[in-house]
Amino acid sequence: MAYRVDMIPGRDGATERTRYLPSQSTALLTDKYELTMLQAALADGSAARHCVFEVFTRRLPAGRRYGVLAGTGRFLEALAGFRFDDDVLSWLSRDHVVDARTVDFLASYRFTGNVAGYAEGEVYFPGSPLLTVEGTFAEAVLLETLALSILNYDSAVAGAASRMTSAAVDRPCLEMGSRRAHEQAAVAAARAAVVAGFAGTSNLEAGRRYGLPAIGTAAHAFTLLHDDEEAAFASQVAALGPGTTLLVDTYDVRRGVERAVAAAGTGLGAVRLDSGDLMGLAVEVRRQLDGLGATGTKIVVTSDLDEHAIAALAAAPVDTYGVGTSLVTGSGAPTCGMVYKLVAREAASGRLEPVAKASTLKTSTGGRKVAGRRLDQDGRGLEEVVATGADLSLRSWQPPEDARPLQVQHVMDGAVDTRWVGASGVQAAVRRHAASRDELPRGARRLSAGDPALPTSYITV
Amino acid sequence: MAYRVDMIPGRDGATERTRYLPSQSTALLTDKYELTMLQAALADGSAARHCVFEVFTRRLPAGRRYGVLAGTGRFLEALAGFRFDDDVLSWLSRDHVVDARTVDFLASYRFTGNVAGYAEGEVYFPGSPLLTVEGTFAEAVLLETLALSILNYDSAVAGAASRMTSAAVDRPCLEMGSRRAHEQAAVAAARAAVVAGFAGTSNLEAGRRYGLPAIGTAAHAFTLLHDDEEAAFASQVAALGPGTTLLVDTYDVRRGVERAVAAAGTGLGAVRLDSGDLMGLAVEVRRQLDGLGATGTKIVVTSDLDEHAIAALAAAPVDTYGVGTSLVTGSGAPTCGMVYKLVAREAASGRLEPVAKASTLKTSTGGRKVAGRRLDQDGRGLEEVVATGADLSLRSWQPPEDARPLQVQHVMDGAVDTRWVGASGVQAAVRRHAASRDELPRGARRLSAGDPALPTSYITV
């Protein structure tokens, strides 16, 4: 049976064009056990217990000196879509995922609790309380999978991106990795790359959704489509102006550069090199461009760059780095290992008590945590201070005098602070990351493997 | 400014709850250069040239012996959503991404060409023509980013999953990695894992969308929520029945197992171990369960498993493997390096001509390709045969007598074959993968690093 490309036959014979595309509800981006735990907790009464969950990581990716928190804004945006709509509810009933009582509860689910955490873009270390979600067990437990999916992926990309922009020093880095990541992850990757200092992205949806600068050149296919390179270059310049970037390595780089300048004139914006020995090629192409009078024409390099390749090109006459695969896959660390743990809950007595897993190796510290970063007189980081205490809260904590508090309130009684979402959230995160990275000890920027750039002290108050 | 969690203020003062969530159009999951190339090609007339693009990979991830194609069904589903709706078109105009003529063209864009390729689930090798997209340059070039995003990610997960199910032999593997992947990638990962032999997934959206078996146990948070482990186990058994899986390592495994059997009786479905020395623990827990009479109670192990850990547990009394991080990140190979290359296009003469990039290292073979797998008399693979020829097509090719043709038609003149999409597409891919993997030489299943399990011969016909 065949159907037209824009029609997929639906469940009941109707056409559901978007049946297999992401729905506008985020509620099922969730592990089944969140819902079955809810069912059991609703039945035994514990679902109403007040709970504090924390997101943290036990360690940084091997050899990394700092992590970069990204995705908080996306999590807040996804909260708005965390509703169990009729489609979802009827599937949960029909497939007997949970019982009728639980389905009823989910039908009116809205998060009414509090969320606080490190500001998006902040650097972090093992144990840093990155996100604190507080509410009844029922409302807070459901958010585990969604929160971790978003923060683990986005922070993996931001952590890699920060090393790349650090290695590039003042040269712009451009995100071009969409094709090497899941199609929706690609949008998040573009956003996370910008949080960590990238200047733009090739991903159009990221451009539209978050107002990020959208950039692009041309593919080899465009040159091959035409009868010869001259025709391809002439067409691109006619359509996009001489400020465009011409891809010069389809046939022969030397002749490509000649033809590029012939097509666009000495005002040609840039040439792109996508293969070969980039260091040697960049030197030759720069000399050739200068010889042709195209002294203002820039050189963009792409082709499996990572932070080490970028650093190795520091002495080459390269103007811009286009980064793909390595960026969107976290440059060797494609996820962050963040976990979402219950650290305190209301006991039968009604009192909030710290809790923690006790067995074997994966132990954690119970109790709600607040954090600050101690700075020296020049504003350089000294250590992370993580405080735990029975009645501690963001408002009640008095951080040490030389410490900058690290957490902000994102959601209060179900009301989201709009500063942290959308385009403004991204811009705030860009500023936060730049300032926080500048605050780190100089050694933190080294690409070689090492220990976390700041130690963490745990204090009980 | 704060807003209720289910309302995000929109661009024009209206509430747009889902403004930052994936839209129902897939058209902007695309690199900007696809659209600017289109603009130039529309202006110079080459946009109407008939083109053949192929997806292939130049190499397998280091040491892997075969790749697994996954995502083809998702690509076909995404094609149905590849429409430039009013929101998208007005953004493209407002942000001057492309000119008015291109916006007009995009407004009526529908793919009317052909798509063929390896059946989803098929194993592949370097150079295998995994997907062939044929149409005008205009309609085919736009699909590059979307096709690669989907196939690169899904195949990365399926490639890892196949090694895991191979190492697990007859024991079921369950996908539990949603929290370690982008929230939408997690749905695709669950689907790809099932294609490569996983028995179920914890991801609810994957369960709903593709009819996959949804599975789950409980988190440590559920035990910690309660006043003691007894109360937690009693609640879970009351809600989910004695066939449930109890997580026994929150406090002390030995006492946890005791309490689990006390709560559920000897008919307890399973216990889950999520930390510690799984090999040693499994032996002890099996002995303890048998001693308590719970001889039918199964042991599920989780905790950073990968294919090597699974293989190492072969001698342990483990019944089921729950796999997360390593699976959804491709077990060291989080993307596949597939590319989408123009291999033939209509020349000024009107004739279809092979084309290929010629410079430096990244060369490729021009011309449309067809492929078969030669098998010996026992049905074991001998080699991959990839044929190129001027007038070659899927229908005209006569494969060698001992070769199984590897490509199927997915889309013909814009009409999608429904066998390859939705739940039926997944089931077809599951069968294809199992059969194709069985056909490989025995050495192909070794987990150690090695060369591709089958060599590839290129022939010109």
CSV table of C-alpha atoms in Angstrom, one decimal, chain B residues 138-453:
chain,number,residue,atom,x,y,z
B,138,ALA,CA,15.6,21.4,-5.8
B,139,GLU,CA,13.6,18.7,-4.2
B,140,ALA,CA,16.4,16.3,-3.4
B,141,VAL,CA,19.0,18.7,-2.0
B,142,LEU,CA,16.6,20.0,0.7
B,143,LEU,CA,16.5,16.5,2.3
B,144,GLU,CA,20.2,16.2,3.0
B,145,THR,CA,20.4,17.3,6.6
B,146,LEU,CA,17.2,15.6,7.7
B,147,ALA,CA,18.1,12.3,6.1
B,148,LEU,CA,21.6,12.3,7.6
B,149,SER,CA,20.5,13.4,11.1
B,150,ILE,CA,18.1,10.5,11.3
B,151,LEU,CA,20.2,7.8,9.7
B,152,ASN,CA,23.4,8.8,11.5
B,153,TYR,CA,21.9,8.8,15.0
B,154,ASP,CA,19.6,5.8,14.6
B,155,SER,CA,22.2,3.7,13.0
B,156,ALA,CA,24.7,4.6,15.7
B,157,VAL,CA,22.4,3.2,18.3
B,158,ALA,CA,21.4,0.2,16.3
B,159,GLY,CA,25.0,-0.7,15.6
B,160,ALA,CA,25.8,-0.7,19.4
B,161,ALA,CA,22.5,-2.5,20.2
B,162,SER,CA,23.3,-5.3,17.8
B,163,ARG,CA,26.6,-6.0,19.5
B,164,MET,CA,24.8,-6.0,22.9
B,165,THR,CA,22.0,-8.4,21.8
B,166,SER,CA,24.7,-10.5,20.2
B,167,ALA,CA,26.7,-10.6,23.4
B,168,ALA,CA,23.5,-11.4,25.5
B,169,VAL,CA,22.8,-14.4,23.3
B,170,ASP,CA,19.3,-15.6,24.4
B,171,ARG,CA,18.9,-13.3,27.4
B,172,PRO,CA,16.6,-10.3,26.8
B,173,CYS,CA,18.1,-6.8,26.7
B,174,LEU,CA,15.9,-3.9,27.8
B,175,GLU,CA,16.5,-0.2,26.7
B,176,MET,CA,16.6,2.2,29.6
B,177,GLY,CA,18.8,5.0,28.4
B,178,SER,CA,16.3,7.8,27.8
B,179,ARG,CA,17.8,10.0,30.5
B,180,ARG,CA,21.2,9.9,28.9
B,181,ALA,CA,20.0,11.2,25.5
B,182,HIS,CA,18.2,14.3,24.1
B,183,GLU,CA,14.6,13.8,25.0
B,184,GLN,CA,13.5,13.2,21.4
B,185,ALA,CA,16.6,11.3,20.5
B,186,ALA,CA,15.6,9.0,23.3
B,187,VAL,CA,12.5,7.9,21.4
B,188,ALA,CA,14.5,7.2,18.3
B,189,ALA,CA,17.1,5.3,20.4
B,190,ALA,CA,14.4,3.1,21.9
B,191,ARG,CA,13.1,2.3,18.4
B,192,ALA,CA,16.6,1.6,17.0
B,193,ALA,CA,17.4,-0.7,19.9
B,194,VAL,CA,14.3,-2.7,19.2
B,195,VAL,CA,15.3,-2.9,15.5
B,196,ALA,CA,18.6,-4.5,16.7
B,197,GLY,CA,17.0,-7.0,19.0
B,198,PHE,CA,16.1,-5.3,22.2
B,199,ALA,CA,13.0,-6.8,23.9
B,200,GLY,CA,11.5,-3.6,25.2
B,201,THR,CA,12.0,0.0,26.3
B,202,SER,CA,11.3,2.2,29.3
B,203,ASN,CA,10.5,5.1,27.0
B,204,LEU,CA,6.7,5.7,27.0
B,205,GLU,CA,6.6,7.8,23.9
B,206,ALA,CA,8.4,5.1,21.9
B,207,GLY,CA,5.9,2.6,23.3
B,208,ARG,CA,3.0,4.7,22.2
B,209,ARG,CA,4.3,5.8,18.8
B,210,TYR,CA,5.6,2.5,17.5
B,211,GLY,CA,3.8,-0.1,19.7
B,212,LEU,CA,7.0,-1.2,21.4
B,213,PRO,CA,6.8,-3.2,24.6
B,214,ALA,CA,7.1,-0.7,27.5
B,215,ILE,CA,8.9,-2.0,30.6
B,216,GLY,CA,10.0,-0.6,33.9
B,217,THR,CA,10.9,-1.3,37.5
B,218,ALA,CA,11.3,1.3,40.3
B,219,ALA,CA,13.9,3.9,41.3
B,220,HIS,CA,15.7,4.2,44.6
B,221,ALA,CA,13.6,7.3,45.2
B,222,PHE,CA,10.6,5.1,45.6
B,223,THR,CA,12.2,3.2,48.4
B,224,LEU,CA,13.6,6.3,50.0
B,225,LEU,CA,10.2,8.0,49.8
B,226,HIS,CA,8.8,5.5,52.2
B,227,ASP,CA,9.6,5.1,55.9
B,228,ASP,CA,11.3,1.8,55.3
B,229,GLU,CA,12.1,-0.7,52.5
B,230,GLU,CA,9.3,-3.0,53.7
B,231,ALA,CA,6.7,-0.3,53.2
B,232,ALA,CA,8.0,0.5,49.7
B,233,PHE,CA,8.0,-3.1,48.6
B,234,ALA,CA,4.5,-3.8,50.0
B,235,SER,CA,3.2,-0.7,48.2
B,236,GLN,CA,4.8,-1.7,44.9
B,237,VAL,CA,3.5,-5.3,45.1
B,238,ALA,CA,0.0,-4.1,46.1
B,239,ALA,CA,-0.1,-1.7,43.1
B,240,LEU,CA,1.7,-3.8,40.4
B,241,GLY,CA,1.2,-7.3,41.6
B,242,PRO,CA,3.9,-9.9,42.7
B,243,GLY,CA,5.1,-10.2,39.1
B,244,THR,CA,6.8,-6.8,39.4
B,245,THR,CA,10.5,-6.2,39.6
B,246,LEU,CA,11.8,-4.9,43.0
B,247,LEU,CA,14.9,-2.9,43.3
B,248,VAL,CA,16.8,-4.4,46.1
B,249,ASP,CA,20.1,-2.4,46.5
B,250,THR,CA,18.9,0.8,48.2
B,251,TYR,CA,20.2,-0.2,51.7
B,252,ASP,CA,21.6,-3.7,51.9
B,253,VAL,CA,21.2,-6.3,49.1
B,254,ARG,CA,20.9,-9.3,51.3
B,255,ARG,CA,18.2,-7.8,53.5
B,256,GLY,CA,16.6,-6.3,50.4
B,257,VAL,CA,16.2,-9.7,48.8
B,258,GLU,CA,14.7,-11.1,52.0
B,259,ARG,CA,12.2,-8.3,52.2
B,260,ALA,CA,11.4,-8.6,48.5
B,261,VAL,CA,10.4,-12.2,48.8
B,262,ALA,CA,8.6,-11.5,52.1
B,263,ALA,CA,6.6,-8.8,50.3
B,264,ALA,CA,5.7,-10.6,47.1
B,265,GLY,CA,6.1,-14.3,48.0
B,266,THR,CA,8.0,-16.8,46.0
B,267,GLY,CA,6.1,-15.7,42.9
B,268,LEU,CA,8.1,-12.5,42.8
B,269,GLY,CA,8.8,-11.5,39.2
B,270,ALA,CA,12.3,-10.2,39.5
B,271,VAL,CA,14.8,-8.3,41.5
B,272,ARG,CA,17.0,-5.6,40.1
B,273,LEU,CA,20.6,-5.0,40.9
B,274,ASP,CA,21.9,-1.5,40.0
B,275,SER,CA,25.3,-1.2,41.6
B,276,GLY,CA,28.3,-3.0,42.9
B,277,ASP,CA,30.1,-6.1,41.6
B,278,LEU,CA,27.2,-7.5,39.5
B,279,MET,CA,28.9,-10.8,38.8
B,280,GLY,CA,29.5,-11.6,42.5
B,281,LEU,CA,26.2,-10.2,43.6
B,282,ALA,CA,24.2,-12.1,41.0
B,283,VAL,CA,25.6,-15.4,42.2
B,284,GLU,CA,24.8,-14.6,45.8
B,285,VAL,CA,21.4,-13.3,45.1
B,286,ARG,CA,20.5,-16.3,42.9
B,287,ARG,CA,21.6,-18.6,45.8
B,288,GLN,CA,19.6,-16.6,48.2
B,289,LEU,CA,16.5,-16.5,46.0
B,290,ASP,CA,16.6,-20.3,45.5
B,291,GLY,CA,17.1,-20.8,49.2
B,292,LEU,CA,14.0,-18.8,49.9
B,293,GLY,CA,12.1,-20.9,47.3
B,294,ALA,CA,11.9,-18.1,44.8
B,295,THR,CA,13.4,-20.2,42.1
B,296,GLY,CA,11.4,-18.6,39.3
B,297,THR,CA,12.3,-15.0,40.4
B,298,LYS,CA,14.5,-13.5,37.8
B,299,ILE,CA,17.6,-11.2,38.2
B,300,VAL,CA,17.7,-8.0,36.2
B,301,VAL,CA,21.0,-6.2,36.2
B,302,THR,CA,21.6,-2.5,35.2
B,303,SER,CA,24.4,-0.1,36.0
B,304,ASP,CA,26.5,1.2,33.1
B,305,LEU,CA,26.4,-2.0,31.0
B,306,ASP,CA,27.8,-2.1,27.6
B,307,GLU,CA,28.4,-5.1,25.2
B,308,HIS,CA,31.7,-6.0,26.9
B,309,ALA,CA,30.1,-6.0,30.4
B,310,ILE,CA,27.2,-8.1,29.0
B,311,ALA,CA,29.6,-10.6,27.6
B,312,ALA,CA,31.5,-10.7,30.9
B,313,LEU,CA,28.3,-11.6,32.7
B,314,ALA,CA,27.6,-14.6,30.4
B,315,ALA,CA,28.5,-17.1,33.2
B,316,ALA,CA,26.6,-15.2,35.9
B,317,PRO,CA,23.0,-16.2,36.8
B,318,VAL,CA,21.5,-13.1,35.2
B,319,ASP,CA,18.2,-13.2,33.3
B,320,THR,CA,17.9,-9.8,31.8
B,321,TYR,CA,20.2,-6.8,31.0
B,322,GLY,CA,18.9,-3.3,31.3
B,323,VAL,CA,21.1,-1.0,29.2
B,324,GLY,CA,21.2,2.8,29.2
B,325,THR,CA,24.1,5.2,28.6
B,326,SER,CA,26.2,3.1,26.4
B,327,LEU,CA,23.4,2.1,24.2
B,328,VAL,CA,22.0,5.6,23.5
B,329,THR,CA,25.4,7.0,22.9
B,330,GLY,CA,26.4,4.3,20.4
B,331,SER,CA,28.9,2.6,22.8
B,332,GLY,CA,31.9,4.8,21.8
B,333,ALA,CA,30.5,5.7,18.3
B,334,PRO,CA,27.7,8.2,18.8
B,335,THR,CA,27.3,8.9,15.1
B,336,CYS,CA,28.0,7.0,11.9
B,337,GLY,CA,29.7,9.5,9.6
B,338,MET,CA,27.2,8.9,6.8
B,339,VAL,CA,27.3,11.5,4.0
B,340,TYR,CA,24.7,12.5,1.4
B,341,LYS,CA,26.5,13.0,-1.9
B,342,LEU,CA,25.5,14.0,-5.4
B,343,VAL,CA,26.6,11.1,-7.6
B,344,ALA,CA,24.8,11.8,-10.9
B,345,ARG,CA,23.1,14.8,-12.4
B,346,GLU,CA,21.5,15.9,-15.6
B,347,ALA,CA,24.0,17.7,-17.8
B,348,ALA,CA,23.2,20.6,-20.1
B,349,SER,CA,22.8,17.9,-22.8
B,350,GLY,CA,19.9,16.5,-20.8
B,351,ARG,CA,21.8,13.3,-20.1
B,352,LEU,CA,22.4,11.9,-16.6
B,353,GLU,CA,26.1,12.0,-15.9
B,354,PRO,CA,28.1,10.6,-12.9
B,355,VAL,CA,29.8,13.2,-10.8
B,356,ALA,CA,32.2,13.1,-7.9
B,357,LYS,CA,34.5,15.3,-5.8
B,358,ALA,CA,38.0,15.0,-7.1
B,359,SER,CA,40.4,16.8,-4.8
B,360,THR,CA,42.5,15.5,-1.9
B,361,LEU,CA,41.4,12.7,0.3
B,362,LYS,CA,37.6,12.7,0.5
B,363,THR,CA,37.0,11.3,-2.9
B,364,SER,CA,34.0,9.2,-3.8
B,365,THR,CA,32.8,7.1,-6.6
B,366,GLY,CA,30.3,8.8,-9.0
B,367,GLY,CA,27.3,7.2,-10.6
B,368,ARG,CA,24.1,5.6,-9.2
B,369,LYS,CA,24.9,2.3,-7.4
B,370,VAL,CA,23.1,-0.9,-6.8
B,371,ALA,CA,24.2,-3.6,-4.4
B,372,GLY,CA,23.9,-7.2,-3.5
B,373,ARG,CA,25.4,-9.6,-1.0
B,374,ARG,CA,27.0,-12.8,-2.3
B,375,LEU,CA,26.2,-15.8,-0.2
B,376,ASP,CA,27.8,-19.3,-0.1
B,377,GLN,CA,25.8,-22.5,-0.3
B,378,ASP,CA,25.0,-22.4,3.4
B,379,GLY,CA,23.7,-18.8,3.1
B,380,ARG,CA,26.7,-17.2,4.7
B,381,GLY,CA,27.9,-13.9,3.4
B,382,LEU,CA,30.9,-13.8,1.1
B,383,GLU,CA,31.1,-10.3,-0.1
B,384,GLU,CA,29.2,-7.1,-0.8
B,385,VAL,CA,29.0,-6.3,-4.5
B,386,VAL,CA,28.4,-2.6,-5.5
B,387,ALA,CA,27.7,-2.0,-9.1
B,388,THR,CA,27.9,1.3,-11.0
B,389,GLY,CA,26.8,2.0,-14.5
B,390,ALA,CA,25.5,4.7,-16.8
B,391,ASP,CA,22.0,3.4,-17.1
B,392,LEU,CA,21.8,1.2,-14.1
B,393,SER,CA,18.7,1.1,-12.0
B,394,LEU,CA,17.3,-1.1,-9.3
B,395,ARG,CA,15.0,-2.7,-11.9
B,396,SER,CA,17.4,-3.2,-14.7
B,397,TRP,CA,20.3,-4.7,-12.6
B,398,GLN,CA,20.9,-8.4,-12.9
B,399,PRO,CA,22.8,-9.3,-9.7
B,400,PRO,CA,25.3,-12.1,-9.7
B,401,GLU,CA,23.5,-15.5,-9.4
B,402,ASP,CA,24.7,-16.0,-5.8
B,403,ALA,CA,23.9,-12.5,-4.7
B,404,ARG,CA,20.9,-11.3,-2.7
B,405,PRO,CA,19.8,-7.8,-3.8
B,406,LEU,CA,20.0,-5.4,-0.9
B,407,GLN,CA,17.9,-2.4,-1.9
B,408,VAL,CA,14.2,-1.9,-1.8
B,409,GLN,CA,12.0,0.9,-3.1
B,410,HIS,CA,10.8,3.2,-0.4
B,411,VAL,CA,9.2,6.0,-2.3
B,412,MET,CA,8.1,6.0,-6.0
B,413,ASP,CA,7.0,9.3,-7.6
B,414,GLY,CA,6.3,10.7,-4.2
B,415,ALA,CA,4.2,7.8,-3.0
B,416,VAL,CA,5.6,6.1,0.2
B,417,ASP,CA,5.3,2.4,0.6
B,418,THR,CA,3.6,2.0,3.9
B,419,ARG,CA,5.3,-1.3,4.8
B,420,TRP,CA,8.4,0.7,5.8
B,421,VAL,CA,6.8,3.2,8.3
B,422,GLY,CA,5.2,3.1,11.7
B,423,ALA,CA,4.9,0.0,13.8
B,424,SER,CA,4.9,-2.3,10.8
B,425,GLY,CA,8.1,-0.7,9.6
B,426,VAL,CA,9.8,-1.4,12.9
B,427,GLN,CA,8.6,-5.0,12.8
B,428,ALA,CA,10.0,-5.5,9.3
B,429,ALA,CA,13.3,-4.0,10.4
B,430,VAL,CA,13.5,-6.3,13.4
B,431,ARG,CA,13.1,-9.3,11.1
B,432,ARG,CA,15.5,-7.9,8.5
B,433,HIS,CA,18.2,-7.3,11.1
B,434,ALA,CA,17.9,-10.8,12.7
B,435,ALA,CA,18.1,-12.5,9.3
B,436,SER,CA,20.9,-10.3,8.0
B,437,ARG,CA,23.1,-10.7,11.1
B,438,ASP,CA,22.6,-14.5,11.0
B,439,GLU,CA,23.9,-14.4,7.5
B,440,LEU,CA,27.2,-12.9,8.4
B,441,PRO,CA,30.4,-15.0,8.8
B,442,ARG,CA,30.6,-16.2,12.4
B,443,GLY,CA,33.6,-13.9,13.2
B,444,ALA,CA,31.4,-10.9,12.6
B,445,ARG,CA,30.0,-11.2,16.1
B,446,ARG,CA,33.3,-10.9,17.8
B,447,LEU,CA,33.4,-7.8,20.0
B,448,SER,CA,37.1,-7.2,19.6
B,449,ALA,CA,38.3,-4.7,17.1
B,450,GLY,CA,38.7,-6.0,13.5
B,451,ASP,CA,38.1,-5.3,9.9
B,452,PRO,CA,34.7,-5.2,8.2
B,453,ALA,CA,33.2,-8.8,8.2
